[in-house]
């Protein structure tokens, strides 16, 4: 018998999330964007791109904090994670859009900064995992992820419906 999705334990793989590295990359990209935009006569586009990158970093830090607090509970719920994510993303998006509207047209750089940060975040977390997979190392769940749920569920096998 399979475990229904709503009853399944939460499993979060450990990722190579390095906020300091992302901050340095964001500062570097901001400097380059300001330089390029300054040569084009639109310095503030580069500044707002940096604001968007920093908003993206703030969002990533808040994600880490919420995952840690939700998974620390005895019975974490996926619905609380979803609600937390939706609320946080709505707030970050609204702040970004307000900045883009108030400081238009240069403020649109915030939206591009947020999008660029998401690309950076995916690349900075996916590349180490990809390299590890290419090197032939097998992922180990004992130290490769955070698993929550009842201790009785640990170590039990789940059969698929095709086993019957």
Tab-separated table of C-alpha atoms in Angstrom:
chain	number	residue	atom	x	y	z
A	1	UNK	CA	0.000	0.000	0.000
A	2	UNK	CA	1.348	3.446	-0.818
A	3	UNK	CA	1.403	6.439	1.473
A	4	UNK	CA	-0.937	9.257	0.444
A	5	UNK	CA	0.909	12.437	-0.526
A	6	UNK	CA	-0.564	14.454	2.327
A	7	UNK	CA	0.705	11.885	4.865
A	8	UNK	CA	4.171	11.468	3.376
A	9	UNK	CA	7.070	12.854	5.409
A	10	UNK	CA	8.710	16.028	4.167
A	11	UNK	CA	12.106	15.424	2.589
A	12	UNK	CA	14.324	18.375	1.736
A	13	UNK	CA	17.641	17.631	0.053
A	14	UNK	CA	20.620	19.520	1.309
A	15	UNK	CA	21.619	22.046	-1.283
A	16	UNK	CA	24.721	24.083	-1.768
A	17	UNK	CA	23.034	27.314	-0.703
A	18	UNK	CA	25.799	29.766	0.074
A	19	UNK	CA	24.326	33.182	0.848
A	20	UNK	CA	27.684	34.927	1.212
A	21	UNK	CA	28.781	33.723	-2.213
A	22	UNK	CA	25.460	34.811	-3.704
A	23	UNK	CA	25.824	38.207	-2.010
A	24	UNK	CA	29.289	38.699	-3.516
A	25	UNK	CA	28.047	37.615	-6.947
A	26	UNK	CA	25.082	39.988	-6.598
A	27	UNK	CA	27.376	42.883	-5.680
A	28	UNK	CA	29.631	42.085	-8.629
A	29	UNK	CA	26.708	41.903	-11.042
A	30	UNK	CA	25.360	45.174	-9.633
A	31	UNK	CA	28.701	46.879	-10.213
A	32	UNK	CA	28.878	45.556	-13.783
A	33	UNK	CA	25.253	46.540	-14.451
A	34	UNK	CA	25.859	50.028	-13.065
A	35	UNK	CA	28.956	50.391	-15.228
A	36	UNK	CA	27.182	49.230	-18.388
A	37	UNK	CA	24.029	51.223	-17.642
A	38	UNK	CA	26.128	54.268	-16.747
A	39	UNK	CA	27.825	54.179	-20.135
A	40	UNK	CA	24.372	54.065	-21.691
A	41	UNK	CA	23.243	57.047	-19.632
A	42	UNK	CA	20.874	55.049	-17.403
A	43	UNK	CA	22.840	54.494	-14.187
A	44	UNK	CA	19.707	53.979	-12.098
A	45	UNK	CA	18.727	50.886	-14.099
A	46	UNK	CA	21.907	49.252	-12.769
A	47	UNK	CA	21.147	50.424	-9.243
A	48	UNK	CA	17.623	48.998	-9.380
A	49	UNK	CA	18.918	45.747	-10.844
A	50	UNK	CA	21.071	45.501	-7.708
A	51	UNK	CA	18.036	46.181	-5.536
A	52	UNK	CA	16.244	43.324	-7.302
A	53	UNK	CA	19.209	41.013	-6.733
A	54	UNK	CA	19.211	41.891	-3.029
A	55	UNK	CA	15.446	41.332	-2.794
A	56	UNK	CA	16.003	37.904	-4.344
A	57	UNK	CA	18.710	37.135	-1.784
A	58	UNK	CA	16.393	38.258	1.014
A	59	UNK	CA	13.737	35.907	-0.348
A	60	UNK	CA	16.216	32.997	-0.452
A	61	UNK	CA	17.274	33.655	3.149
A	62	UNK	CA	13.634	33.777	4.234
A	63	UNK	CA	13.027	30.468	2.424
A	64	UNK	CA	15.852	28.843	4.362
A	65	UNK	CA	14.559	30.242	7.643
A	66	UNK	CA	11.000	29.093	7.004
A	67	UNK	CA	12.110	25.597	5.949
A	68	UNK	CA	14.183	25.264	9.107
A	69	UNK	CA	11.348	26.446	11.356
A	70	UNK	CA	8.647	24.364	9.678
A	71	UNK	CA	10.702	21.155	9.541
A	72	UNK	CA	11.720	21.593	13.191
A	73	UNK	CA	8.117	20.945	14.220
A	74	UNK	CA	7.125	17.470	15.319
A	75	UNK	CA	4.528	17.166	12.549
A	76	UNK	CA	5.360	19.612	9.751
A	77	UNK	CA	2.624	20.218	7.241
A	78	UNK	CA	3.155	20.722	3.538
A	79	UNK	CA	0.247	23.152	3.539
A	80	UNK	CA	2.044	25.451	5.982
A	81	UNK	CA	5.082	25.421	3.689
A	82	UNK	CA	2.904	26.252	0.693
A	83	UNK	CA	1.105	29.088	2.491
A	84	UNK	CA	4.395	30.488	3.751
A	85	UNK	CA	5.872	30.395	0.249
A	86	UNK	CA	2.834	32.000	-1.345
A	87	UNK	CA	2.729	34.829	1.209
A	88	UNK	CA	6.469	35.497	0.984
A	89	UNK	CA	6.493	35.482	-2.822
A	90	UNK	CA	3.449	37.742	-2.943
A	91	UNK	CA	5.106	40.279	-0.653
A	92	UNK	CA	8.434	40.240	-2.538
A	93	UNK	CA	6.606	40.540	-5.876
A	94	UNK	CA	4.421	43.412	-4.677
A	95	UNK	CA	7.441	45.281	-3.282
A	96	UNK	CA	9.300	44.770	-6.576
A	97	UNK	CA	6.350	45.916	-8.663
A	98	UNK	CA	5.760	48.981	-6.482
A	99	UNK	CA	9.408	49.979	-6.883
A	100	UNK	CA	9.194	49.360	-10.630
A	101	UNK	CA	6.047	51.485	-10.905
A	102	UNK	CA	7.164	54.375	-8.685
A	103	UNK	CA	10.584	54.706	-10.305
A	104	UNK	CA	9.556	53.825	-13.863
A	105	UNK	CA	11.142	53.307	-16.332
A	106	UNK	CA	14.459	52.710	-14.497
A	107	UNK	CA	12.705	50.884	-11.653
A	108	UNK	CA	11.957	48.027	-14.023
A	109	UNK	CA	15.519	46.952	-13.260
A	110	UNK	CA	14.187	45.525	-9.966
A	111	UNK	CA	12.077	42.986	-11.840
A	112	UNK	CA	15.059	41.994	-13.981
A	113	UNK	CA	17.199	41.748	-10.840
A	114	UNK	CA	14.695	39.416	-9.197
A	115	UNK	CA	14.600	37.229	-12.309
A	116	UNK	CA	18.398	37.231	-12.617
A	117	UNK	CA	18.761	36.234	-8.977
A	118	UNK	CA	16.487	33.232	-9.506
A	119	UNK	CA	18.737	32.104	-12.349
A	120	UNK	CA	21.789	32.573	-10.107
A	121	UNK	CA	20.164	30.639	-7.292
A	122	UNK	CA	19.223	27.714	-9.514
A	123	UNK	CA	22.666	27.634	-11.122
A	124	UNK	CA	24.543	27.918	-7.826
A	125	UNK	CA	22.571	25.077	-6.262
A	126	UNK	CA	22.197	22.814	-9.303
A	127	UNK	CA	25.798	22.892	-10.538
A	128	UNK	CA	27.342	21.269	-7.420
A	129	UNK	CA	24.666	18.564	-7.470
A	130	UNK	CA	25.198	18.001	-11.188
A	131	UNK	CA	28.972	17.749	-10.701
A	132	UNK	CA	28.491	15.249	-7.891
A	133	UNK	CA	26.187	13.131	-10.039
A	134	UNK	CA	28.620	13.257	-12.958
A	135	UNK	CA	31.499	12.141	-10.738
A	136	UNK	CA	29.578	8.944	-10.020
A	137	UNK	CA	29.009	9.497	-6.307
A	138	UNK	CA	25.676	8.191	-5.186
A	139	UNK	CA	23.544	10.538	-3.130
A	140	UNK	CA	23.146	9.367	0.462
A	141	UNK	CA	19.876	10.256	2.188
A	142	UNK	CA	21.381	9.909	5.676
A	143	UNK	CA	23.426	13.105	5.316
A	144	UNK	CA	22.109	14.370	2.000
A	145	UNK	CA	18.758	15.547	3.186
A	146	UNK	CA	16.558	16.588	6.029
A	147	UNK	CA	13.849	14.046	6.616
A	148	UNK	CA	10.992	14.667	8.934
A	149	UNK	CA	8.149	12.455	9.916
A	150	UNK	CA	7.399	9.762	12.395
A	151	UNK	CA	10.289	7.549	13.516
A	152	UNK	CA	8.161	4.523	12.670
A	153	UNK	CA	8.143	5.577	9.016
A	154	UNK	CA	11.918	5.624	8.908
A	155	UNK	CA	13.391	2.512	7.326
A	156	UNK	CA	10.083	1.129	6.116
A	157	UNK	CA	9.650	0.203	2.521
A	158	UNK	CA	6.841	1.623	0.472
A	159	UNK	CA	5.468	-0.631	-2.223
A	160	UNK	CA	3.984	0.690	-5.396
A	161	UNK	CA	0.643	-0.511	-6.665
A	162	UNK	CA	2.450	-2.521	-9.336
A	163	UNK	CA	3.897	-4.806	-6.610
A	164	UNK	CA	0.462	-6.307	-5.905
